[in-house]
Coordinates of C-alpha atoms in Angstrom, one line a residue:
M302 CA 135.1 110.2 -71.9
R303 CA 138.7 111.5 -71.6
P304 CA 140.0 110.0 -74.9
A305 CA 137.2 111.7 -76.8
R306 CA 137.9 115.1 -75.1
R307 CA 141.6 114.9 -76.0
Y308 CA 140.8 114.0 -79.5
I309 CA 138.3 116.8 -79.9
T310 CA 141.0 119.3 -78.7
L311 CA 143.5 117.9 -81.2
T312 CA 141.0 117.9 -84.0
S313 CA 140.1 121.6 -83.3
A314 CA 143.8 122.5 -83.4
V315 CA 144.2 120.6 -86.7
G316 CA 141.2 122.4 -88.1
I317 CA 142.6 125.8 -87.3
G318 CA 145.9 124.8 -88.9
V319 CA 144.2 123.4 -92.0
G320 CA 142.1 126.5 -92.5
A321 CA 145.2 128.7 -92.3
L322 CA 147.1 126.6 -94.7
V323 CA 144.2 126.6 -97.2
V324 CA 144.1 130.4 -97.2
V325 CA 147.9 130.7 -97.6
Q326 CA 147.8 128.1 -100.4
A327 CA 145.1 130.0 -102.3
L328 CA 146.9 133.3 -101.9
L329 CA 150.2 131.9 -103.1
L330 CA 148.6 130.1 -106.1
A331 CA 146.8 133.3 -107.1
D332 CA 149.9 135.4 -106.9
V333 CA 152.0 132.9 -109.0
I334 CA 149.3 132.4 -111.6
A335 CA 148.4 136.1 -111.9
A336 CA 152.1 137.0 -112.2
V337 CA 152.7 134.4 -114.9
F338 CA 149.6 135.6 -116.9
A339 CA 150.9 139.2 -116.6
G340 CA 154.2 138.1 -118.3
A341 CA 156.5 137.5 -115.3
D342 CA 159.1 134.7 -115.4
V343 CA 158.2 131.6 -113.4
T344 CA 161.8 131.6 -112.0
S345 CA 161.1 134.9 -110.4
K346 CA 158.5 133.2 -108.2
D347 CA 160.8 130.5 -106.7
R348 CA 160.2 131.8 -103.2
E349 CA 156.4 131.6 -103.6
L350 CA 156.7 128.1 -105.2
G351 CA 158.9 126.9 -102.3
L352 CA 156.4 128.2 -99.8
L353 CA 153.6 126.6 -101.8
T354 CA 155.4 123.2 -101.6
G355 CA 155.8 123.6 -97.9
V356 CA 152.1 124.4 -97.4
V357 CA 151.1 121.3 -99.3
A358 CA 153.5 119.2 -97.3
A359 CA 152.1 120.7 -94.1
R360 CA 148.5 119.9 -95.1
V361 CA 149.6 116.3 -95.8
A362 CA 151.3 116.1 -92.4
L363 CA 148.2 117.4 -90.6
A364 CA 146.0 114.9 -92.5
W365 CA 148.3 112.1 -91.3
V366 CA 148.2 113.3 -87.7
Q367 CA 144.5 113.5 -87.7
E368 CA 144.1 110.0 -89.3
R369 CA 146.6 108.4 -86.9
Y370 CA 145.3 109.9 -83.7
G371 CA 141.7 109.5 -84.9
E372 CA 142.1 105.7 -85.1
R373 CA 143.8 105.7 -81.7
A374 CA 141.1 107.8 -80.1
A375 CA 138.4 105.7 -81.7
T376 CA 139.9 102.5 -80.3
A377 CA 140.2 104.1 -76.8
V378 CA 136.6 105.5 -76.8
I379 CA 135.1 102.2 -78.1
A380 CA 137.0 100.2 -75.5
D381 CA 135.9 102.6 -72.7
L382 CA 132.3 102.6 -73.8
R383 CA 132.3 98.8 -74.2
H384 CA 133.6 98.4 -70.7
R385 CA 131.0 100.8 -69.3
V386 CA 128.2 99.0 -71.1
L387 CA 129.3 95.6 -69.9
A388 CA 129.8 96.7 -66.3
H389 CA 126.4 98.5 -66.3
A390 CA 124.6 95.5 -67.8
V391 CA 126.1 93.1 -65.2
A392 CA 125.2 95.6 -62.4
L393 CA 121.6 95.6 -63.7
G394 CA 121.4 91.9 -62.9
P395 CA 119.2 89.1 -64.2
T396 CA 116.2 91.5 -64.4
F397 CA 117.8 93.1 -67.4
L398 CA 120.0 90.3 -68.8
R399 CA 117.1 88.1 -69.9
S400 CA 117.9 85.8 -72.9
D401 CA 116.8 88.3 -75.5
Q402 CA 118.5 91.2 -73.7
R403 CA 121.7 89.2 -73.3
S404 CA 122.1 88.5 -77.0
G405 CA 121.3 92.1 -77.8
V406 CA 124.0 93.4 -75.4
T407 CA 126.4 90.8 -76.8
T408 CA 125.9 92.1 -80.4
L409 CA 126.0 95.7 -79.2
V410 CA 129.4 95.5 -77.5
T411 CA 131.0 93.6 -80.3
A412 CA 130.0 94.4 -83.9
G413 CA 127.6 97.2 -82.8
L414 CA 130.1 99.5 -81.1
E415 CA 132.8 98.6 -83.6
N416 CA 130.6 100.4 -86.2
L417 CA 131.2 103.5 -84.1
R418 CA 134.8 103.8 -85.5
P419 CA 133.9 105.6 -88.7
Y420 CA 132.0 108.2 -86.7
L421 CA 134.9 108.9 -84.4
S422 CA 137.7 108.7 -86.8
R423 CA 136.1 110.4 -89.9
Y424 CA 132.7 111.9 -89.3
L425 CA 133.5 113.8 -86.1
P426 CA 136.7 115.4 -87.4
Q427 CA 134.9 116.6 -90.5
L428 CA 132.1 118.0 -88.4
L429 CA 134.7 120.0 -86.3
L430 CA 136.5 121.1 -89.4
T431 CA 133.2 122.4 -90.8
A432 CA 132.6 124.4 -87.6
V433 CA 136.1 125.9 -87.8
V434 CA 137.2 126.0 -91.4
T435 CA 134.0 126.9 -93.3
P436 CA 133.2 130.2 -91.4
A437 CA 136.9 131.3 -91.6
L438 CA 137.2 130.6 -95.4
L439 CA 133.8 132.4 -96.0
L440 CA 135.2 135.4 -94.1
V441 CA 138.4 135.4 -96.3
V442 CA 136.2 135.2 -99.5
A443 CA 134.1 138.2 -98.2
L444 CA 137.2 140.2 -97.7
H445 CA 138.2 139.7 -101.3
D446 CA 134.8 139.7 -103.0
L447 CA 131.6 140.4 -101.1
L448 CA 129.3 139.3 -103.9
S449 CA 130.8 135.8 -104.1
A450 CA 130.6 135.5 -100.4
V451 CA 126.9 136.4 -100.5
I452 CA 126.3 133.7 -103.1
I453 CA 128.1 131.1 -101.0
A454 CA 126.3 132.2 -97.9
I455 CA 122.9 131.8 -99.6
T456 CA 123.7 128.3 -101.1
L457 CA 125.7 127.0 -98.2
P458 CA 122.6 126.3 -95.9
L459 CA 121.1 124.1 -98.6
V460 CA 123.7 121.5 -97.9
P461 CA 122.9 120.8 -94.2
I462 CA 119.2 121.0 -95.0
F463 CA 119.5 118.2 -97.6
M464 CA 121.8 116.3 -95.2
A465 CA 119.2 116.5 -92.5
L466 CA 116.4 115.2 -94.8
V467 CA 118.6 112.4 -96.0
G468 CA 119.9 111.7 -92.5
W469 CA 116.4 111.2 -91.0
M470 CA 115.7 108.5 -93.6
T471 CA 119.1 106.9 -93.2
Q472 CA 118.9 106.8 -89.4
K473 CA 115.7 104.7 -89.6
N474 CA 117.4 102.3 -92.0
A475 CA 120.5 102.0 -89.7
M476 CA 118.3 101.1 -86.8
L477 CA 116.5 98.5 -88.8
R478 CA 119.9 97.1 -89.9
L479 CA 121.2 96.9 -86.3
A480 CA 118.0 95.2 -85.2
S481 CA 118.2 92.6 -87.9
M482 CA 121.8 92.0 -87.1
Q483 CA 121.0 91.5 -83.4
R484 CA 118.1 89.1 -84.3
L485 CA 120.4 87.1 -86.7
S486 CA 123.2 86.9 -84.1
A487 CA 120.8 85.8 -81.4
Q488 CA 119.3 83.1 -83.6
V489 CA 122.7 81.8 -84.7
L490 CA 124.1 81.8 -81.1
D491 CA 121.0 79.8 -79.9
L492 CA 121.4 77.4 -82.9
L493 CA 125.1 76.8 -82.1
A494 CA 124.4 76.3 -78.4
G495 CA 121.7 73.7 -79.1
L496 CA 123.2 72.1 -82.2
P497 CA 124.4 68.9 -80.5
T498 CA 120.9 68.3 -79.2
L499 CA 119.3 69.1 -82.6
V500 CA 121.7 66.6 -84.2
A501 CA 120.9 64.0 -81.7
L502 CA 117.2 64.4 -82.4
G503 CA 117.7 64.7 -86.1
R504 CA 116.3 68.2 -86.2
E505 CA 119.5 70.1 -87.3
Q506 CA 117.8 71.3 -90.5
G507 CA 114.8 72.7 -88.6
P508 CA 116.0 76.2 -87.9
A509 CA 117.5 76.6 -91.4
T510 CA 114.4 78.4 -92.8
R511 CA 114.3 80.9 -89.9
V512 CA 118.0 81.7 -90.1
R513 CA 117.7 82.1 -93.9
E514 CA 114.8 84.6 -93.4
L515 CA 116.8 86.6 -90.8
G516 CA 119.8 86.7 -93.1
E517 CA 117.7 87.9 -96.0
A518 CA 116.2 90.6 -93.8
H519 CA 119.7 91.7 -92.8
R520 CA 120.8 91.7 -96.5
R521 CA 117.8 93.9 -97.5
A522 CA 118.4 96.3 -94.7
T523 CA 122.1 96.6 -95.6
N524 CA 121.3 97.1 -99.3
T525 CA 118.7 99.8 -98.4
T526 CA 121.4 101.6 -96.3
L527 CA 124.0 101.4 -99.1
R528 CA 121.5 102.6 -101.8
T529 CA 120.5 105.6 -99.6
A530 CA 124.1 106.4 -99.1
F531 CA 125.0 106.4 -102.8
L532 CA 121.9 108.5 -103.8
S533 CA 122.4 111.0 -101.0
S534 CA 126.1 111.4 -101.9
M535 CA 125.1 112.1 -105.5
V536 CA 122.6 114.7 -104.3
L537 CA 125.1 116.5 -102.1
E538 CA 127.8 116.4 -104.8
L539 CA 125.4 117.8 -107.4
L540 CA 124.2 120.6 -105.0
T541 CA 127.8 121.8 -104.1
T542 CA 128.9 121.5 -107.7
L543 CA 126.1 123.8 -108.9
S544 CA 126.8 126.2 -106.0
V545 CA 130.4 126.5 -107.0
A546 CA 129.3 126.9 -110.6
L547 CA 127.2 129.9 -109.6
V548 CA 130.2 131.6 -108.0
A549 CA 132.4 130.7 -111.1
V550 CA 129.9 132.2 -113.5
S551 CA 129.6 135.4 -111.4
V552 CA 133.4 135.8 -111.2
G553 CA 133.9 135.0 -114.9
L554 CA 131.4 137.6 -116.0
R555 CA 132.9 140.3 -113.8
L556 CA 136.4 139.3 -114.9
L557 CA 135.4 139.8 -118.5
S558 CA 133.8 143.1 -117.8
G559 CA 136.9 144.3 -116.0
S560 CA 135.2 145.0 -112.7
L561 CA 137.3 142.2 -111.0
D562 CA 141.1 141.6 -111.2
L563 CA 142.6 138.3 -112.0
R564 CA 144.3 137.7 -108.6
T565 CA 141.1 138.3 -106.7
A566 CA 139.1 136.1 -109.1
L567 CA 141.7 133.3 -108.7
V568 CA 141.6 133.6 -104.9
V569 CA 137.8 133.3 -104.9
L570 CA 137.7 130.4 -107.3
I571 CA 140.3 128.5 -105.4
L572 CA 138.6 129.1 -102.0
A573 CA 135.0 128.5 -103.1
P574 CA 135.3 124.7 -103.3
E575 CA 137.2 124.6 -100.1
V576 CA 134.3 126.4 -98.3
Y577 CA 131.9 123.6 -99.4
L578 CA 134.4 120.7 -99.0
P579 CA 134.0 120.1 -95.2
L580 CA 130.2 120.0 -95.5
R581 CA 130.5 117.6 -98.5
Q582 CA 132.8 115.4 -96.5
V583 CA 130.4 115.5 -93.5
G584 CA 127.7 114.2 -95.8
T585 CA 129.9 111.5 -97.2
Q586 CA 131.1 110.3 -93.8
F587 CA 127.7 110.5 -92.2
H588 CA 126.5 107.4 -94.0
A589 CA 129.5 105.4 -92.9
S590 CA 128.7 106.4 -89.3
T591 CA 125.0 105.7 -89.1
D592 CA 125.4 102.1 -87.9
G593 CA 127.7 103.3 -85.2
L594 CA 125.3 106.1 -84.2
A595 CA 122.5 103.5 -83.9
A596 CA 124.7 101.4 -81.6
F597 CA 125.7 104.6 -79.7
D598 CA 122.1 105.3 -78.9
Q599 CA 121.5 101.8 -77.7
A600 CA 124.7 101.9 -75.6
F601 CA 123.5 105.0 -73.8
G602 CA 120.1 103.5 -73.5
V603 CA 121.7 100.7 -71.5
L604 CA 123.8 103.2 -69.5
G605 CA 120.7 105.3 -68.8
R606 CA 118.9 102.5 -67.0
P607 CA 118.9 103.1 -63.2
L608 CA 120.9 100.7 -61.2
P609 CA 119.4 98.7 -58.3
P610 CA 120.0 100.2 -54.8
V611 CA 123.5 99.7 -53.4
G612 CA 123.7 98.8 -49.8
T613 CA 126.4 100.0 -47.4
Q614 CA 126.1 97.7 -44.4
L615 CA 128.1 94.5 -44.2
A616 CA 126.0 91.3 -44.2
P617 CA 125.7 89.5 -40.8
D618 CA 126.9 86.0 -40.4
L619 CA 124.3 84.0 -42.3
R620 CA 125.1 80.8 -40.4
T621 CA 123.1 82.2 -37.5
A622 CA 120.9 84.7 -39.3
I623 CA 117.2 84.4 -40.2
I624 CA 116.0 85.7 -43.6
E625 CA 112.4 86.9 -43.5
V626 CA 110.3 87.7 -46.6
R627 CA 107.0 89.5 -46.2
N628 CA 104.4 90.2 -48.8
L629 CA 106.9 90.0 -51.7
V630 CA 105.6 91.3 -55.0
V631 CA 107.7 91.4 -58.2
R632 CA 106.3 92.7 -61.5
H633 CA 107.6 91.7 -64.9
D634 CA 107.6 93.5 -68.3
G635 CA 105.0 92.0 -70.7
R636 CA 103.0 90.3 -68.0
Q637 CA 99.6 91.3 -66.7
Y638 CA 100.2 89.9 -63.2
A639 CA 103.0 89.9 -60.6
A640 CA 105.0 86.7 -59.9
P641 CA 105.4 86.2 -57.0
D642 CA 102.6 88.2 -55.6
G643 CA 102.3 88.5 -51.8
V644 CA 104.6 85.7 -50.7
D645 CA 105.6 85.2 -47.1
L646 CA 108.7 83.1 -46.4
T647 CA 111.1 82.5 -43.5
L648 CA 114.5 80.9 -44.0
L649 CA 116.1 79.4 -40.9
P650 CA 119.7 78.2 -40.5
G651 CA 120.0 74.4 -40.7
T652 CA 116.7 74.0 -42.5
V653 CA 115.5 73.4 -46.1
T654 CA 112.7 75.4 -47.5
A655 CA 111.2 74.2 -50.8
V656 CA 109.2 76.4 -53.2
M657 CA 106.9 74.6 -55.6
G658 CA 104.6 75.6 -58.3
P659 CA 104.1 75.7 -62.1
S660 CA 106.4 77.5 -64.5
G661 CA 105.8 81.3 -64.5
C662 CA 104.6 81.6 -60.9
G663 CA 107.8 83.3 -59.7
K664 CA 109.9 80.6 -58.1
S665 CA 113.2 81.6 -59.7
T666 CA 112.3 85.3 -59.3
L667 CA 111.9 84.6 -55.5
A668 CA 115.3 83.0 -55.4
E669 CA 116.9 85.9 -57.3
V670 CA 115.4 88.4 -54.7
V671 CA 116.8 86.4 -51.8
L672 CA 120.2 86.3 -53.6
R673 CA 120.0 90.1 -53.9
L674 CA 120.1 89.8 -57.7
R675 CA 116.7 91.4 -58.2
T676 CA 114.8 94.1 -56.4
A677 CA 111.2 93.6 -55.3
D678 CA 108.5 96.1 -56.3
E679 CA 106.6 95.7 -53.0
G680 CA 107.1 93.9 -49.7
S681 CA 110.2 93.5 -47.6
V682 CA 113.2 91.1 -47.2
D683 CA 114.9 91.5 -43.8
V684 CA 117.9 89.7 -42.3
I685 CA 117.8 89.2 -38.5
D686 CA 121.1 88.4 -36.9
H687 CA 121.7 86.4 -33.8
D688 CA 121.3 89.5 -31.6
G689 CA 117.9 90.2 -33.0
R690 CA 118.9 93.2 -35.1
R691 CA 116.8 93.5 -38.2
T692 CA 118.4 94.8 -41.5
A693 CA 116.7 95.3 -44.8
L694 CA 118.4 93.3 -47.5
A695 CA 118.5 96.3 -49.8
D696 CA 120.7 98.1 -47.2
I697 CA 123.3 95.3 -47.2
E698 CA 126.4 95.6 -49.4
A699 CA 126.0 93.2 -52.3
R700 CA 129.5 91.7 -52.3
S701 CA 129.5 90.8 -48.6
W702 CA 126.1 89.1 -49.1
L703 CA 127.1 87.1 -52.2
N704 CA 130.3 86.0 -50.6
Q705 CA 128.2 83.9 -48.2
T706 CA 125.9 82.5 -50.8
A707 CA 126.0 79.7 -53.4
W708 CA 123.6 79.4 -56.3
L709 CA 122.9 76.4 -58.5
G710 CA 120.9 77.7 -61.4
Q711 CA 118.9 75.7 -64.0
S712 CA 121.8 76.2 -66.5
P713 CA 125.1 76.0 -64.6
V714 CA 128.1 77.8 -65.9
L715 CA 130.6 75.4 -67.4
V716 CA 133.8 76.7 -68.9
P717 CA 136.3 75.1 -71.3
G718 CA 138.7 73.0 -69.2
S719 CA 138.9 69.8 -67.2
I720 CA 136.2 68.4 -65.0
R721 CA 138.4 69.0 -62.0
D722 CA 138.9 72.7 -63.0
N723 CA 135.2 73.2 -63.4
T724 CA 134.4 71.5 -60.1
V725 CA 136.8 73.7 -58.0
L726 CA 136.1 76.8 -60.1
F727 CA 134.8 78.8 -57.1
A728 CA 136.5 76.9 -54.3
G729 CA 140.2 77.2 -55.2
H730 CA 142.5 74.3 -54.3
I731 CA 140.7 71.4 -52.8
P732 CA 142.3 68.2 -51.5
D733 CA 141.6 65.1 -53.5
A734 CA 140.0 63.4 -50.5
E735 CA 137.5 66.2 -50.0
L736 CA 136.8 66.4 -53.7
E737 CA 136.0 62.7 -53.8
V738 CA 133.6 62.9 -50.8
A739 CA 131.7 65.8 -52.4
A740 CA 131.6 63.9 -55.8
R741 CA 130.2 60.8 -54.1
A742 CA 127.5 62.9 -52.4
S743 CA 126.4 64.5 -55.6
G744 CA 126.7 61.4 -57.9
L745 CA 129.5 63.0 -59.9
A746 CA 131.9 60.2 -58.9
E747 CA 130.0 57.7 -61.0
V748 CA 130.2 60.0 -64.0
V749 CA 134.0 60.6 -63.6
A750 CA 134.6 56.8 -63.1
G751 CA 132.9 56.1 -66.5
L752 CA 135.2 58.5 -68.4
P753 CA 138.6 57.3 -69.8
E754 CA 140.5 60.3 -68.5
G755 CA 138.5 60.7 -65.3
W756 CA 138.9 64.1 -63.6
D757 CA 141.2 65.3 -66.4
T758 CA 138.5 64.9 -69.1
C759 CA 138.4 68.2 -71.0
L760 CA 135.1 69.9 -71.6
G761 CA 134.2 72.3 -74.4
S762 CA 132.3 75.6 -74.3
G763 CA 129.1 75.3 -72.3
G764 CA 130.1 71.9 -70.9
L765 CA 130.4 70.2 -74.2
G766 CA 131.2 66.5 -73.4
L767 CA 128.8 66.1 -70.6
S768 CA 125.0 65.7 -70.7
A769 CA 122.7 68.2 -69.0
G770 CA 122.2 65.8 -66.1
Q771 CA 126.0 65.2 -65.7
G772 CA 126.6 69.0 -65.8
Q773 CA 124.0 69.4 -63.1
R774 CA 125.8 66.9 -60.9
L775 CA 129.1 68.8 -61.4
A776 CA 127.5 72.0 -60.4
L777 CA 126.0 70.4 -57.3
T778 CA 129.5 69.2 -56.4
R779 CA 130.7 72.7 -56.8
V780 CA 128.1 73.9 -54.3
L781 CA 129.0 71.1 -51.8
L782 CA 132.6 72.2 -51.9
T783 CA 131.8 75.8 -50.8
D784 CA 131.3 76.9 -47.3
A785 CA 128.4 79.2 -48.2
A786 CA 125.9 79.7 -45.4
L787 CA 123.0 80.3 -47.8
V788 CA 122.5 77.8 -50.6
V789 CA 119.9 78.4 -53.3
L790 CA 119.2 75.4 -55.5
D791 CA 117.0 76.1 -58.6
E792 CA 115.6 72.8 -60.0
P793 CA 118.8 70.7 -59.1
S794 CA 117.2 67.5 -60.4
A795 CA 115.6 68.9 -63.5
H796 CA 117.8 66.7 -65.9
L797 CA 118.1 63.7 -63.6
D798 CA 116.3 60.3 -63.4
R799 CA 114.7 58.9 -60.2
A800 CA 117.9 57.3 -58.9
A801 CA 120.0 60.4 -59.4
E802 CA 117.2 62.5 -57.8
T803 CA 117.6 60.4 -54.7
V804 CA 121.3 61.3 -54.5
V805 CA 120.4 65.0 -54.9
R806 CA 117.8 64.7 -52.1
E807 CA 120.4 63.2 -49.8
A808 CA 122.9 65.9 -50.7
V809 CA 120.3 68.6 -49.8
S810 CA 119.7 66.9 -46.5
A811 CA 123.4 66.9 -45.9
L812 CA 123.6 70.6 -46.5
S813 CA 120.9 71.3 -43.9
E814 CA 122.6 69.0 -41.4
A815 CA 125.8 71.0 -41.8
G816 CA 123.9 74.1 -40.6
R817 CA 123.3 75.7 -44.0
T818 CA 120.2 77.7 -44.9
V819 CA 118.8 76.0 -48.0
L820 CA 116.2 77.5 -50.4
L821 CA 115.1 74.8 -52.8
I822 CA 113.2 75.4 -56.0
A823 CA 111.5 72.2 -57.0
H824 CA 108.9 70.8 -59.4
R825 CA 109.0 67.2 -58.2
P826 CA 107.3 66.3 -54.9
A827 CA 110.0 63.6 -54.3
L828 CA 112.7 66.3 -54.1
A829 CA 110.5 68.5 -51.9
A830 CA 110.2 65.7 -49.4
A831 CA 113.7 66.6 -48.2
A832 CA 112.4 70.0 -47.1
D833 CA 111.4 71.1 -43.6
H834 CA 109.0 73.7 -45.0
V835 CA 107.3 73.8 -48.4
I836 CA 105.8 76.9 -50.0
S837 CA 103.4 76.4 -52.9
L838 CA 103.0 79.2 -55.5
A839 CA 100.0 79.2 -57.9
L840 CA 99.9 80.6 -61.4
P841 CA 97.3 83.3 -60.8
S842 CA 94.0 83.2 -62.6
T843 CA 93.2 86.8 -61.3
A844 CA 95.3 89.8 -60.6
Q845 CA 95.8 88.6 -57.0
P846 CA 97.4 85.1 -57.0
S847 CA 97.7 83.4 -53.7
A848 CA 100.6 81.7 -51.9
A849 CA 100.0 79.3 -49.1
E850 CA 102.3 77.1 -47.0
V851 CA 101.8 73.4 -47.5
P852 CA 102.3 71.1 -44.5
V853 CA 105.5 69.1 -44.8
A854 CA 103.6 65.9 -43.9
D855 CA 101.4 66.3 -47.0
A856 CA 104.4 67.0 -49.2
R857 CA 106.1 63.8 -47.9
A858 CA 102.9 61.8 -48.5
T859 CA 102.6 63.2 -52.0
A860 CA 106.3 62.4 -52.7
G861 CA 105.8 58.9 -51.5
A862 CA 102.8 58.3 -53.7
G863 CA 104.6 59.7 -56.7
A864 CA 107.6 57.4 -56.1

């Protein structure tokens, strides 16, 4: 990341400057103090005192530069990493962004990555200062007093050893804290999304116990991390204090015996704490950065996931193309069976193909494969254009394919704004007459007519203000307004009554009459009666579930019996 590289270069330069200023400051102080003890007048050292004042001011200026640009660099790095994680997660598609993964990624790119700021602005600079300043100061001490340098060299490695021991324990606590925060965030987000329904059913107090348990787990994980940080800081401070004390005792004894002069003793005593200081600061800042490091690992875990294949060929005109699915197999994490497993399917322009079966048999997964949102583990999906040329779906450029498709999922996306804005969200400017025709075909016109503000009725986040069935009608209207050649409808009547379902069935028939290729995911036989072909998927009882085509006549008869 370019902001991080620039900041590392700046921090290295600042470290070199700080090291040089520390040495100059120690030498000036030693000269002034030794001269005063020898009987010299303080006024005779005005030049040294002036230089000392300038050195202190320069150290303050360097600290300001590092703090200022450290915050800037941290902001730039976090923004860049957040953008990369979001883009990669979206590119991974629905296979990765399941409900649990989605909430985890949401927490990661917000509070999770924000915890990376102490690592970038404080811990990383101290680490670089340690690599630059500590060896340089140790060399200066060795040039003045070899014995003191040997004592420092022996005790100095004890600091990173203890830091590593403490760090291993702290890292585990930080991972637990991040996981508890993600669970708590996911629970609260789900609760807020479903709160209107819970209130309507009188169950708004139901999730309180679970949320309280998650909050308590997050509190315990945070307290454990803080307790570990305080104790480890005390250990590091005690260790460095004793190490400096060993140097001071050695210097004092030799000073009393006359084997060491005062100026050299002062230089060593002033520089000894400065040698340990960067390591002490690394230990102090490490605990502030552990949460960020845990998020950093998760972020690169997301970025390390391989992306689905990217096609290079432009999609053919789907108004005249045939989509052929052969022996399709898709496996899922956490399942012992594939769903779907060995499905054959042919989608023809101007026809409706319905896929039926119980939940978990792979209906929505099949739709995602056809939409090029998921990659099959086995089998093939080919597109045959009007000239008979066969192209694998994986070789087709995703954007050119999606531009010719429309998808009505089980949970349509509704954004804050008016009903009109949501209806034409993907279609742009639509004349009122055309909008009314589509609304009547989907049944949305009845909903709009019953609202005081009609099309200008404002919706809240997630479609707040409309029921699930009304939101489904709005999304169906949105599909009817597009000119997509391939239309995938996933349970379009899931939240509708029998009368509204009839309207949806007529809308599906209108799509096929307009020459669209329609893939319909259905549970109800009455909706499948609008299809030209019906595919039935079974929930497998063995490792090899079967998929068989059901005659349309049988489906229509079943639908009629059910009605």
